[in-house]
Amino acid sequence: MMTLFLAMAMFALVTSLSPGPVNILATITGANHGYVRTIPHIFGATIGFVSILIILGLGLIQAFDGSHTATQVLNYLGSAFLLYLAYKVATSSKTEQDETKKNDAPTMFQGLLCQWLNPKAWIVSLSGVTVFSSNGVIPLEDLGAFSVIFFIVCYCCISTWALLGLTIGKYLEHPIHYKLFNRIMGGLLALTVVYVFFISK
């Protein structure tokens, strides 16, 4: 049993810590707003991912396995939403950020939505349920353990990216530095979305 839990934890760590739209948004938010203001995004994104994992583990995986159309619709909607966020990040200025600093940090619902419309989250969840299932079915006790493990690991990994952003944020007081950082991060976010979209096709 401990071997299974360790394998689940390693899977969760590798997939949660790797660069992706949610982690990049956490870095951007941490840099622009600080860690405390990033917690709603982190918590929402963690809840969002675990909820996807649970509903796939409870049987929705069969619907995705048998429906190429459903997968494609999700990919298009998610990619469009995340590319819009990338554009907003890349085009924001220091003046705009200062004027709206109190109101424009991502909410918990937005963090959850980022996962639900994130192709990477669905790919990872599908892979996880498949890897730890037997004949396409994952026992409820294993699904429960996997969900708890993923919640803890996912929250810690997204927090790590937010703290990285917090460190970077110390150097963004100058408007030029701020604009350069957001353009780079917006471009990186767009690239990860495009990459995930094509590997999920």
XYZ file of C-alpha atoms in Angstrom:
201
model
C 0.000 0.000 0.000
C 2.809 2.401 0.866
C 4.414 1.666 -2.499
C 1.171 2.667 -4.230
C 0.920 5.902 -2.235
C 4.552 6.727 -2.997
C 3.943 6.146 -6.702
C 0.875 8.403 -6.565
C 2.858 11.106 -4.772
C 5.670 10.970 -7.328
C 3.183 11.153 -10.204
C 1.477 14.133 -8.535
C 4.785 15.893 -7.887
C 6.157 15.534 -11.411
C 2.922 16.601 -13.115
C 2.079 19.424 -10.687
C 5.530 21.009 -10.561
C 6.084 21.058 -14.325
C 5.433 24.350 -16.167
C 1.866 24.872 -17.290
C -0.770 27.605 -17.586
C -1.885 27.450 -13.940
C 1.672 27.545 -12.564
C 2.644 30.421 -14.836
C -0.437 32.380 -13.748
C 0.529 31.712 -10.120
C 3.997 33.131 -10.796
C 2.525 36.218 -12.456
C 0.051 36.756 -9.617
C 2.720 36.227 -6.966
C 4.980 38.778 -8.650
C 2.236 41.370 -9.086
C 0.203 40.892 -5.888
C 2.227 38.889 -3.358
C 1.646 35.398 -1.982
C -1.374 36.126 0.227
C -3.326 37.612 -2.693
C -2.410 34.523 -4.739
C -3.883 32.017 -2.257
C -7.420 32.143 -3.759
C -5.964 31.245 -7.179
C -3.881 28.439 -5.664
C -6.775 27.021 -3.665
C -9.234 27.301 -6.546
C -6.827 25.677 -8.995
C -6.135 22.845 -6.556
C -9.842 22.215 -5.964
C -10.422 22.414 -9.715
C -7.819 19.795 -10.524
C -8.863 17.377 -7.800
C -12.523 17.680 -8.846
C -11.551 16.719 -12.419
C -9.596 13.757 -11.081
C -12.560 12.596 -9.000
C -15.221 12.824 -11.705
C -12.974 11.020 -14.190
C -12.208 8.360 -11.618
C -15.925 7.902 -10.936
C -16.603 6.986 -14.542
C -16.549 10.033 -16.804
C -13.268 8.769 -18.252
C -15.273 6.366 -20.416
C -17.139 9.282 -21.982
C -13.882 11.024 -22.873
C -12.311 7.845 -24.170
C -15.227 7.330 -26.516
C -15.864 10.917 -27.582
C -13.252 12.672 -29.670
C -15.675 15.579 -30.120
C -15.939 16.255 -26.376
C -12.164 16.327 -26.077
C -11.805 18.674 -29.028
C -14.464 21.091 -27.717
C -12.712 21.225 -24.346
C -9.369 21.847 -26.015
C -10.694 24.703 -28.139
C -12.588 26.405 -25.303
C -9.747 25.989 -22.827
C -7.071 27.157 -25.221
C -9.088 30.224 -26.223
C -9.658 31.190 -22.579
C -6.017 30.742 -21.592
C -4.755 32.599 -24.672
C -7.041 35.479 -23.709
C -5.431 35.505 -20.251
C -1.989 35.451 -21.885
C -2.951 38.504 -23.957
C -4.221 40.367 -20.881
C -0.985 39.637 -19.021
C 1.294 40.576 -21.918
C -0.455 43.895 -22.595
C -0.843 45.118 -19.009
C 1.171 48.125 -17.900
C 2.528 49.265 -14.555
C 0.063 52.170 -14.457
C -2.911 49.855 -15.025
C -1.643 47.448 -12.396
C -1.244 50.217 -9.795
C -4.742 51.558 -10.482
C -6.453 48.175 -10.149
C -4.132 46.401 -7.733
C -6.828 45.925 -5.111
C -9.306 44.275 -7.437
C -7.579 42.341 -10.202
C -5.935 39.435 -8.364
C -7.490 36.138 -9.510
C -10.377 34.817 -7.428
C -10.843 31.240 -6.243
C -13.474 30.688 -8.941
C -11.093 31.944 -11.625
C -8.427 29.555 -10.354
C -10.913 26.687 -10.531
C -11.996 27.761 -14.021
C -8.351 27.859 -15.146
C -8.084 24.158 -14.344
C -11.424 23.184 -15.817
C -10.521 24.910 -19.082
C -6.896 23.786 -18.989
C -6.185 20.928 -21.440
C -3.127 19.922 -19.390
C -5.285 19.288 -16.306
C -7.544 16.901 -18.216
C -4.602 15.119 -19.861
C -2.854 14.610 -16.510
C -6.064 13.463 -14.814
C -6.849 11.013 -17.605
C -3.304 9.661 -17.408
C -3.432 9.362 -13.629
C -6.748 7.517 -13.552
C -5.538 5.212 -16.317
C -2.189 4.460 -14.650
C -3.676 3.639 -11.249
C -6.790 1.819 -12.457
C -7.395 -1.860 -13.045
C -9.235 -2.687 -16.272
C -10.245 0.949 -16.588
C -11.703 1.154 -13.055
C -9.955 2.710 -10.063
C -11.157 1.466 -6.634
C -12.910 4.145 -4.572
C -10.393 3.880 -1.724
C -7.509 4.349 -4.164
C -9.290 7.270 -5.822
C -9.827 8.876 -2.417
C -6.169 8.451 -1.464
C -5.036 9.712 -4.874
C -7.250 12.792 -4.535
C -5.933 13.663 -1.054
C -2.322 13.157 -2.149
C -2.857 15.243 -5.278
C -4.538 18.018 -3.274
C -1.567 18.361 -0.931
C 1.092 18.056 -3.628
C -0.731 20.293 -6.116
C -1.258 23.051 -3.541
C 2.408 22.961 -2.524
C 3.645 22.976 -6.131
C 1.469 25.898 -7.243
C 2.555 27.728 -4.072
C 6.189 27.163 -5.074
C 5.567 28.927 -8.389
C 3.764 31.759 -6.582
C 6.709 32.191 -4.197
C 9.030 32.297 -7.199
C 6.890 35.124 -8.519
C 7.061 36.860 -5.152
C 10.862 36.812 -5.353
C 10.797 38.160 -8.903
C 8.280 40.822 -7.903
C 10.933 42.651 -5.877
C 12.578 43.680 -9.149
C 9.435 44.909 -10.925
C 9.022 48.350 -9.413
C 10.385 49.974 -12.549
C 7.664 50.182 -15.250
C 10.009 48.876 -17.964
C 10.926 45.828 -15.874
C 7.254 45.224 -15.120
C 6.257 45.429 -18.787
C 9.130 43.173 -19.881
C 8.290 40.557 -17.243
C 4.607 40.471 -18.140
C 5.309 40.257 -21.860
C 7.708 37.371 -21.341
C 5.302 35.559 -19.017
C 2.339 36.232 -21.281
C 4.286 34.821 -24.211
C 5.376 31.801 -22.171
C 1.779 31.199 -21.103
C 0.659 31.322 -24.742
C 3.412 28.897 -25.765
C 2.467 26.378 -23.071
C -1.182 26.562 -24.129
C -0.295 25.969 -27.777
C 2.048 23.098 -26.831
C -0.529 21.373 -24.612
C -3.224 21.887 -27.256
C -1.207 20.140 -29.956
C -0.029 17.205 -27.822
C -3.642 16.598 -26.734
C -4.939 16.342 -30.322
